[in-house]
Amino acid sequence: MSEGIPVCIAGTGSYLPEKVMTNADLEKIVDTSEEWIVTRTGIRERRIAAEDEFTSHMAAKAGAKALEQAGIEAADIQLIIVATITPDTLTPATACYVQQHLGAQGAVAFDISAACSGFLYAMKIAKRLISDGAFENALIIGAEKLSAFINWEDRSTCVLFGDGAGAAVLRKAEKPGDGEILATEMGTDGRQTRLLNIPGGGSACPITINNADQRLATLAMLGREVFKHAVTRMKQSAEKVIERAGLKAEDIALVVPHQANLRIIDAIAERLDVPYDRVFTNLQKYGNTSAAAVAIALDEANRSGAIKKGEHVVLVVFGAGLTWAAGAIRW
Ligand code: COA
């Protein structure tokens, strides 16, 4: 299937809250250990947003950096898509607050909910809308304040997640190889909703005075099952975009995967036959920041020089839904 008029990534940005929570800090809250967390996940610390710092604030800060790198004024951005499962409010969309924070009054703004896959879902939507001529540019953002939706008494989940935001500006590619998004792919398996969800707080289970003590508006996960699906789906998804982009594993200079667990990332690198030094990780510092994770990783890879102009990069993600997605880019 044709991917349409070429669209490129013109700039990236990210924002992490100041407060660092280490594994030693978690040892004081729940029955866990630095050794367990590091060997099972690779995570050493995560960032926690301030009480008055919302998802939209982090999203706008990451977005402003991406706009600055792209050389586009906020007033000139035409589309803002925020991927999040931790919106400021159920309605309006977090993207509307972001539009206001940035002063991007000319932009159409909406959210999408695809959990950890959200940033790449947003990328595919924005790419298509730009290549169809509906918009000239777009700001896509993955942003989460997961700390507000964690049960801090549940050691099986609270050690895994963190807060943050990452963003990218998309526009029509002026010349081939200009950060061009070569191929994208996404998928969903709604049979597996039970594996990873926030059961309360929606219309199916509103929080009431009678259930308020059950912490239903916090993340629940069957970790082992999620792990198996993550490895299979991310491998398949990455292979599809590599093939669609007309590439081979050896052409990929860097894989930027969802940052949930180093063991998942190791398993995918091995199955894709990509050497580990060509896989970008930063979950050691930030934990799993859901929709923000791959966006923050892409920005760090970009700004640190881990990706060089003309090189091929594969992004691949997986999350609740279950959802998965991948993208191949010629940087
Ligand atoms: N500290 C210490 N022990 C813990 C713990 C913690 N924070 N969390 C769980 N444990 C214990 C469990 O109670 C269990 O004890 P038991 O054997 O006595 O019952 C033991 O550790 C093993 O638990 P298990 O859940 O089987 O561990 P695991 O090796 O599967 O690792 C995850 C758990 C969550 C790290 C792993 O399953 C995972 O990363 N899954 C995918 C998660 C993910 O990617 N989610 C996001 C997708 S976007």
Short mmCIF file of C-alpha atoms and ligand atoms in Angstrom, two decimals:
data_model
loop_
_atom_site.label_atom_id
_atom_site.label_comp_id
_atom_site.label_asym_id
_atom_site.label_seq_id
_atom_site.Cartn_x
_atom_site.Cartn_y
_atom_site.Cartn_z
CA MET A 1 0.00 0.00 0.00
CA SER A 2 1.34 3.47 -0.93
CA GLU A 3 2.42 5.63 1.98
CA GLY A 4 1.55 8.86 0.00
CA ILE A 5 3.45 12.17 -0.19
CA PRO A 6 6.67 11.98 1.90
CA VAL A 7 6.33 13.30 5.45
CA CYS A 8 9.30 13.92 7.75
CA ILE A 9 10.15 14.47 11.38
CA ALA A 10 11.37 18.07 11.51
CA GLY A 11 12.12 18.28 15.24
CA THR A 12 11.87 16.39 18.52
CA GLY A 13 11.59 17.41 22.17
CA SER A 14 11.10 15.94 25.60
CA TYR A 15 10.49 16.96 29.17
CA LEU A 16 11.02 15.07 32.43
CA PRO A 17 9.88 16.33 35.83
CA GLU A 18 12.61 17.27 38.29
CA LYS A 19 11.78 14.88 41.12
CA VAL A 20 13.74 11.60 40.95
CA MET A 21 12.37 8.51 42.71
CA THR A 22 15.03 5.80 43.11
CA ASN A 23 14.58 2.09 43.80
CA ALA A 24 15.88 2.80 47.31
CA ASP A 25 13.00 5.29 47.76
CA LEU A 26 10.55 2.54 46.72
CA GLU A 27 12.09 0.11 49.22
CA LYS A 28 10.75 2.47 51.90
CA ILE A 29 7.18 2.34 50.50
CA VAL A 30 6.61 -1.31 49.47
CA ASP A 31 8.19 -4.74 50.07
CA THR A 32 10.68 -4.64 47.19
CA SER A 33 14.43 -4.38 46.60
CA GLU A 34 16.84 -2.61 44.29
CA GLU A 35 18.10 -6.06 43.26
CA TRP A 36 14.61 -7.35 42.28
CA ILE A 37 13.71 -4.23 40.30
CA VAL A 38 17.03 -4.03 38.44
CA THR A 39 17.26 -7.73 37.55
CA ARG A 40 13.59 -8.08 36.52
CA THR A 41 13.21 -4.75 34.69
CA GLY A 42 16.48 -2.80 34.36
CA ILE A 43 14.85 0.27 35.95
CA ARG A 44 17.00 2.22 38.43
CA GLU A 45 14.96 5.40 38.88
CA ARG A 46 11.94 7.25 37.52
CA ARG A 47 10.67 10.86 37.52
CA ILE A 48 7.57 11.97 39.40
CA ALA A 49 5.62 15.11 38.44
CA ALA A 50 4.86 17.74 41.06
CA GLU A 51 1.31 17.83 42.42
CA ASP A 52 0.47 20.96 40.40
CA GLU A 53 2.28 19.71 37.27
CA PHE A 54 -0.25 18.09 34.94
CA THR A 55 0.10 15.96 31.82
CA SER A 56 -0.67 19.02 29.65
CA HIS A 57 2.12 21.06 31.28
CA MET A 58 4.71 18.35 30.54
CA ALA A 59 3.28 17.86 27.03
CA ALA A 60 3.52 21.59 26.25
CA LYS A 61 7.13 21.77 27.47
CA ALA A 62 8.15 18.82 25.29
CA GLY A 63 6.14 20.26 22.38
CA ALA A 64 7.80 23.68 22.67
CA LYS A 65 11.24 22.06 22.37
CA ALA A 66 10.20 20.09 19.29
CA LEU A 67 8.78 23.25 17.67
CA GLU A 68 11.97 25.14 18.44
CA GLN A 69 14.11 22.44 16.82
CA ALA A 70 11.81 22.34 13.80
CA GLY A 71 11.97 26.14 13.47
CA ILE A 72 8.16 26.41 13.52
CA GLU A 73 6.28 29.00 15.60
CA ALA A 74 3.46 27.69 17.80
CA ALA A 75 1.08 30.01 15.96
CA ASP A 76 1.88 28.21 12.70
CA ILE A 77 1.21 24.65 13.86
CA GLN A 78 -1.98 23.27 12.32
CA LEU A 79 -2.61 20.02 14.19
CA ILE A 80 -1.86 18.86 17.74
CA ILE A 81 -2.39 15.23 18.72
CA VAL A 82 -1.70 14.19 22.31
CA ALA A 83 -1.42 10.47 23.07
CA THR A 84 -2.12 9.81 26.73
CA ILE A 85 -3.90 7.51 29.16
CA THR A 86 -3.52 10.02 31.98
CA PRO A 87 -5.34 13.10 30.66
CA ASP A 88 -5.69 16.25 32.79
CA THR A 89 -9.48 15.77 32.63
CA LEU A 90 -11.74 13.22 30.92
CA THR A 91 -12.99 16.10 28.80
CA PRO A 92 -11.87 18.37 27.24
CA ALA A 93 -8.92 16.62 25.65
CA THR A 94 -5.44 17.29 27.06
CA ALA A 95 -4.50 18.53 23.56
CA CYS A 96 -6.87 21.50 24.10
CA TYR A 97 -4.95 22.53 27.24
CA VAL A 98 -1.68 22.06 25.34
CA GLN A 99 -2.95 24.31 22.54
CA GLN A 100 -3.66 26.97 25.16
CA HIS A 101 -0.30 26.57 26.97
CA LEU A 102 1.59 26.86 23.67
CA GLY A 103 -0.54 29.68 22.23
CA ALA A 104 -1.16 27.51 19.16
CA GLN A 105 -4.58 28.95 18.44
CA GLY A 106 -4.53 27.95 14.77
CA ALA A 107 -4.26 24.23 15.53
CA VAL A 108 -6.95 21.55 15.56
CA ALA A 109 -6.28 19.62 18.79
CA PHE A 110 -7.43 16.22 20.02
CA ASP A 111 -6.25 13.24 22.09
CA ILE A 112 -5.89 9.59 21.26
CA SER A 113 -5.90 6.73 23.75
CA ALA A 114 -3.74 3.78 22.70
CA ALA A 115 -1.67 3.39 25.89
CA CYS A 116 2.06 2.86 25.31
CA SER A 117 1.47 2.64 21.54
CA GLY A 118 -0.18 6.08 21.40
CA PHE A 119 2.77 8.11 20.10
CA LEU A 120 3.19 5.90 17.03
CA TYR A 121 -0.59 5.77 16.48
CA ALA A 122 -0.47 9.60 16.51
CA MET A 123 2.47 9.52 14.10
CA LYS A 124 0.58 7.38 11.60
CA ILE A 125 -2.58 9.54 11.83
CA ALA A 126 -0.65 12.81 11.46
CA LYS A 127 1.47 11.46 8.63
CA ARG A 128 -1.62 10.42 6.69
CA LEU A 129 -3.41 13.75 7.29
CA ILE A 130 -0.36 15.67 6.10
CA SER A 131 0.29 13.46 3.07
CA ASP A 132 -3.40 13.79 2.11
CA GLY A 133 -3.02 17.59 2.16
CA ALA A 134 -5.44 18.20 5.07
CA PHE A 135 -2.68 19.84 7.18
CA GLU A 136 0.78 21.20 6.42
CA ASN A 137 2.30 20.23 9.75
CA ALA A 138 1.51 18.56 13.05
CA LEU A 139 2.80 18.41 16.60
CA ILE A 140 2.45 14.92 18.05
CA ILE A 141 3.05 14.36 21.75
CA GLY A 142 3.13 11.37 24.11
CA ALA A 143 2.64 12.57 27.69
CA GLU A 144 1.79 10.85 30.95
CA LYS A 145 1.37 11.56 34.64
CA LEU A 146 1.17 7.89 35.56
CA SER A 147 2.06 8.62 39.18
CA ALA A 148 -1.53 9.86 39.57
CA PHE A 149 -2.91 6.45 38.47
CA ILE A 150 -0.59 4.09 40.38
CA ASN A 151 -1.55 2.11 43.44
CA TRP A 152 1.48 2.95 45.59
CA GLU A 153 0.74 -0.11 47.75
CA ASP A 154 0.99 -2.56 44.81
CA ARG A 155 4.64 -3.56 44.42
CA SER A 156 3.95 -5.44 41.19
CA THR A 157 3.11 -2.20 39.34
CA CYS A 158 4.35 0.84 41.30
CA VAL A 159 8.02 0.09 40.65
CA LEU A 160 7.55 0.07 36.87
CA PHE A 161 6.18 3.46 35.86
CA GLY A 162 7.16 7.12 35.71
CA ASP A 163 6.06 10.53 34.40
CA GLY A 164 7.25 12.55 31.39
CA ALA A 165 6.55 13.74 27.86
CA GLY A 166 8.07 13.51 24.40
CA ALA A 167 7.12 15.20 21.14
CA ALA A 168 7.84 15.45 17.43
CA VAL A 169 6.94 17.92 14.69
CA LEU A 170 5.89 16.39 11.38
CA ARG A 171 5.71 18.17 8.03
CA LYS A 172 5.94 17.41 4.33
CA ALA A 173 9.49 16.32 3.46
CA GLU A 174 11.18 18.97 1.30
CA LYS A 175 13.62 16.47 -0.15
CA PRO A 176 13.95 12.69 0.06
CA GLY A 177 15.82 11.44 3.13
CA ASP A 178 14.92 14.53 5.15
CA GLY A 179 13.91 12.57 8.28
CA GLU A 180 11.32 10.85 6.15
CA ILE A 181 8.86 8.40 7.69
CA LEU A 182 9.21 5.52 5.25
CA ALA A 183 6.68 3.05 6.63
CA THR A 184 4.28 2.68 9.53
CA GLU A 185 2.18 -0.10 10.94
CA MET A 186 -0.20 -0.57 13.84
CA GLY A 187 -2.44 -3.25 15.32
CA THR A 188 -4.87 -4.01 18.14
CA ASP A 189 -6.15 -7.12 19.94
CA GLY A 190 -9.23 -6.19 21.97
CA ARG A 191 -9.57 -9.75 23.28
CA GLN A 192 -6.77 -8.97 25.74
CA THR A 193 -8.18 -5.87 27.46
CA ARG A 194 -8.09 -7.69 30.82
CA LEU A 195 -4.28 -8.01 30.81
CA LEU A 196 -3.56 -4.34 31.41
CA ASN A 197 -6.11 -1.69 32.36
CA ILE A 198 -7.35 0.99 34.72
CA PRO A 199 -10.67 -0.63 35.66
CA GLY A 200 -12.33 2.27 37.49
CA GLY A 201 -13.05 5.91 36.78
CA GLY A 202 -14.78 5.34 33.43
CA SER A 203 -18.49 4.89 32.68
CA ALA A 204 -18.25 1.12 33.29
CA CYS A 205 -17.16 1.65 36.86
CA PRO A 206 -17.45 5.20 38.15
CA ILE A 207 -15.67 5.94 41.42
CA THR A 208 -18.33 6.30 44.13
CA ILE A 209 -18.32 6.66 47.87
CA ASN A 210 -18.91 2.89 48.10
CA ASN A 211 -15.86 1.77 46.08
CA ALA A 212 -13.49 4.69 46.71
CA ASP A 213 -11.30 2.59 49.06
CA GLN A 214 -10.62 -0.08 46.39
CA ARG A 215 -8.26 2.06 44.29
CA LEU A 216 -10.03 1.06 41.08
CA ALA A 217 -8.74 4.08 39.18
CA THR A 218 -5.19 2.71 39.26
CA LEU A 219 -3.24 0.55 36.84
CA ALA A 220 -3.75 -3.22 37.04
CA MET A 221 -1.58 -5.65 35.08
CA LEU A 222 -0.95 -9.36 34.57
CA GLY A 223 2.76 -8.79 33.98
CA ARG A 224 3.87 -12.25 32.85
CA GLU A 225 1.17 -12.54 30.15
CA VAL A 226 1.78 -8.98 28.96
CA PHE A 227 5.49 -9.81 28.67
CA LYS A 228 4.90 -12.69 26.21
CA HIS A 229 2.54 -10.71 23.97
CA ALA A 230 4.93 -7.73 24.01
CA VAL A 231 7.85 -9.75 22.66
CA THR A 232 5.81 -11.43 19.89
CA ARG A 233 3.91 -8.34 18.72
CA MET A 234 6.87 -5.95 18.79
CA LYS A 235 9.03 -8.37 16.83
CA GLN A 236 6.33 -8.90 14.17
CA SER A 237 5.56 -5.20 13.96
CA ALA A 238 9.20 -4.17 13.55
CA GLU A 239 9.73 -6.83 10.88
CA LYS A 240 6.71 -5.54 8.93
CA VAL A 241 7.94 -1.93 8.76
CA ILE A 242 11.48 -3.00 7.93
CA GLU A 243 10.11 -5.01 5.01
CA ARG A 244 7.64 -2.30 3.92
CA ALA A 245 10.46 0.25 3.90
CA GLY A 246 12.44 -2.09 1.61
CA LEU A 247 15.12 -2.62 4.25
CA LYS A 248 16.88 -5.52 5.99
CA ALA A 249 17.81 -5.86 9.68
CA GLU A 250 21.44 -5.00 8.86
CA ASP A 251 20.33 -1.64 7.36
CA ILE A 252 18.93 -0.46 10.71
CA ALA A 253 21.34 1.86 12.52
CA LEU A 254 19.14 2.17 15.61
CA VAL A 255 16.05 0.50 17.04
CA VAL A 256 14.17 2.76 19.48
CA PRO A 257 11.72 0.49 21.31
CA HIS A 258 9.07 1.11 23.94
CA GLN A 259 10.85 1.45 27.27
CA ALA A 260 9.08 -0.98 29.61
CA ASN A 261 11.57 -3.70 30.50
CA LEU A 262 15.17 -4.42 29.48
CA ARG A 263 14.40 -8.15 29.26
CA ILE A 264 11.65 -7.47 26.70
CA ILE A 265 14.03 -5.24 24.72
CA ASP A 266 16.81 -7.88 24.83
CA ALA A 267 14.39 -10.56 23.59
CA ILE A 268 13.25 -8.37 20.67
CA ALA A 269 16.80 -7.38 19.65
CA GLU A 270 17.78 -11.05 19.63
CA ARG A 271 14.74 -12.11 17.56
CA LEU A 272 15.26 -9.24 15.08
CA ASP A 273 18.95 -10.11 14.87
CA VAL A 274 19.97 -6.53 15.68
CA PRO A 275 23.10 -6.21 17.88
CA TYR A 276 22.41 -4.74 21.30
CA ASP A 277 24.60 -1.67 20.66
CA ARG A 278 22.09 -0.68 17.97
CA VAL A 279 19.18 -0.59 20.43
CA PHE A 280 18.45 2.63 22.35
CA THR A 281 17.42 2.39 26.00
CA ASN A 282 16.80 4.97 28.70
CA LEU A 283 14.27 3.12 30.89
CA GLN A 284 17.03 2.82 33.51
CA LYS A 285 16.48 6.56 34.23
CA TYR A 286 12.75 6.99 33.62
CA GLY A 287 10.94 3.63 33.97
CA ASN A 288 7.94 3.04 31.72
CA THR A 289 6.32 6.37 30.81
CA SER A 290 3.71 4.73 28.53
CA ALA A 291 2.87 6.91 25.50
CA ALA A 292 5.77 9.24 26.33
CA ALA A 293 8.45 6.53 26.45
CA VAL A 294 9.32 6.06 22.78
CA ALA A 295 9.00 9.82 22.16
CA ILE A 296 11.43 10.68 24.96
CA ALA A 297 13.82 7.96 23.75
CA LEU A 298 13.65 9.27 20.17
CA ASP A 299 14.41 12.81 21.33
CA GLU A 300 17.36 11.65 23.46
CA ALA A 301 18.70 9.54 20.60
CA ASN A 302 18.33 12.51 18.24
CA ARG A 303 19.90 15.13 20.50
CA SER A 304 22.74 12.89 21.73
CA GLY A 305 23.83 12.12 18.17
CA ALA A 306 22.95 8.41 18.50
CA ILE A 307 21.09 8.82 15.19
CA LYS A 308 22.93 10.41 12.29
CA LYS A 309 21.52 11.99 9.16
CA GLY A 310 20.69 9.46 6.48
CA GLU A 311 20.61 6.50 8.91
CA HIS A 312 17.62 4.19 9.22
CA VAL A 313 15.77 4.11 12.53
CA VAL A 314 13.00 1.74 13.60
CA LEU A 315 10.56 2.70 16.35
CA VAL A 316 8.47 -0.08 17.87
CA VAL A 317 5.94 -0.02 20.71
CA PHE A 318 3.43 -2.12 22.59
CA GLY A 319 0.79 -1.43 25.22
CA ALA A 320 -2.64 -1.93 26.78
CA GLY A 321 -5.46 -2.81 24.45
CA LEU A 322 -3.51 -4.72 23.48
CA THR A 323 -2.00 -2.32 20.96
CA TRP A 324 1.25 -2.26 19.02
CA ALA A 325 2.84 -0.15 16.30
CA ALA A 326 6.10 0.49 14.48
CA GLY A 327 7.66 3.05 12.17
CA ALA A 328 10.74 3.11 9.91
CA ILE A 329 12.44 6.45 9.35
CA ARG A 330 15.35 7.59 7.15
CA TRP A 331 16.80 10.21 9.51
N1 COA B 1 9.57 -6.54 44.34
C1 COA B 1 9.80 -7.77 44.79
N2 COA B 1 9.08 -8.85 44.40
C2 COA B 1 8.10 -8.64 43.51
C3 COA B 1 7.79 -7.37 43.01
C4 COA B 1 8.57 -6.29 43.45
N3 COA B 1 8.39 -5.03 43.03
N4 COA B 1 6.76 -7.48 42.14
C5 COA B 1 6.43 -8.77 42.09
N5 COA B 1 7.24 -9.48 42.93
C6 COA B 1 7.23 -10.92 43.17
C7 COA B 1 5.90 -11.56 42.88
O1 COA B 1 5.03 -11.45 43.99
C8 COA B 1 6.31 -12.99 42.60
O2 COA B 1 6.50 -13.64 43.84
P1 COA B 1 6.04 -15.18 44.03
O3 COA B 1 6.85 -15.94 43.00
O4 COA B 1 6.38 -15.44 45.42
O5 COA B 1 4.58 -15.18 43.73
C9 COA B 1 7.69 -12.85 41.95
O6 COA B 1 8.15 -11.53 42.27
C10 COA B 1 7.65 -13.04 40.44
O7 COA B 1 6.62 -12.24 39.93
P2 COA B 1 6.32 -12.19 38.39
O8 COA B 1 5.22 -11.21 38.15
O9 COA B 1 6.15 -13.57 37.85
O10 COA B 1 7.73 -11.61 37.87
P3 COA B 1 8.26 -11.42 36.41
O11 COA B 1 9.58 -12.01 36.27
O12 COA B 1 7.20 -11.76 35.38
O13 COA B 1 8.46 -9.84 36.35
C11 COA B 1 7.35 -7.88 35.51
C12 COA B 1 7.36 -8.98 36.56
C13 COA B 1 6.14 -7.01 35.72
C14 COA B 1 8.62 -7.06 35.67
C15 COA B 1 7.34 -8.53 34.11
O14 COA B 1 6.33 -9.52 34.05
C16 COA B 1 7.09 -7.54 33.03
O15 COA B 1 7.90 -6.64 32.80
N6 COA B 1 6.00 -7.68 32.28
C17 COA B 1 5.65 -6.80 31.20
C18 COA B 1 5.26 -5.51 31.78
C19 COA B 1 5.09 -4.47 30.74
O16 COA B 1 5.88 -4.38 29.86
N7 COA B 1 4.06 -3.70 30.92
C20 COA B 1 3.81 -2.59 30.14
C21 COA B 1 3.47 -2.95 28.77
S1 COA B 1 3.30 -1.50 27.97
#
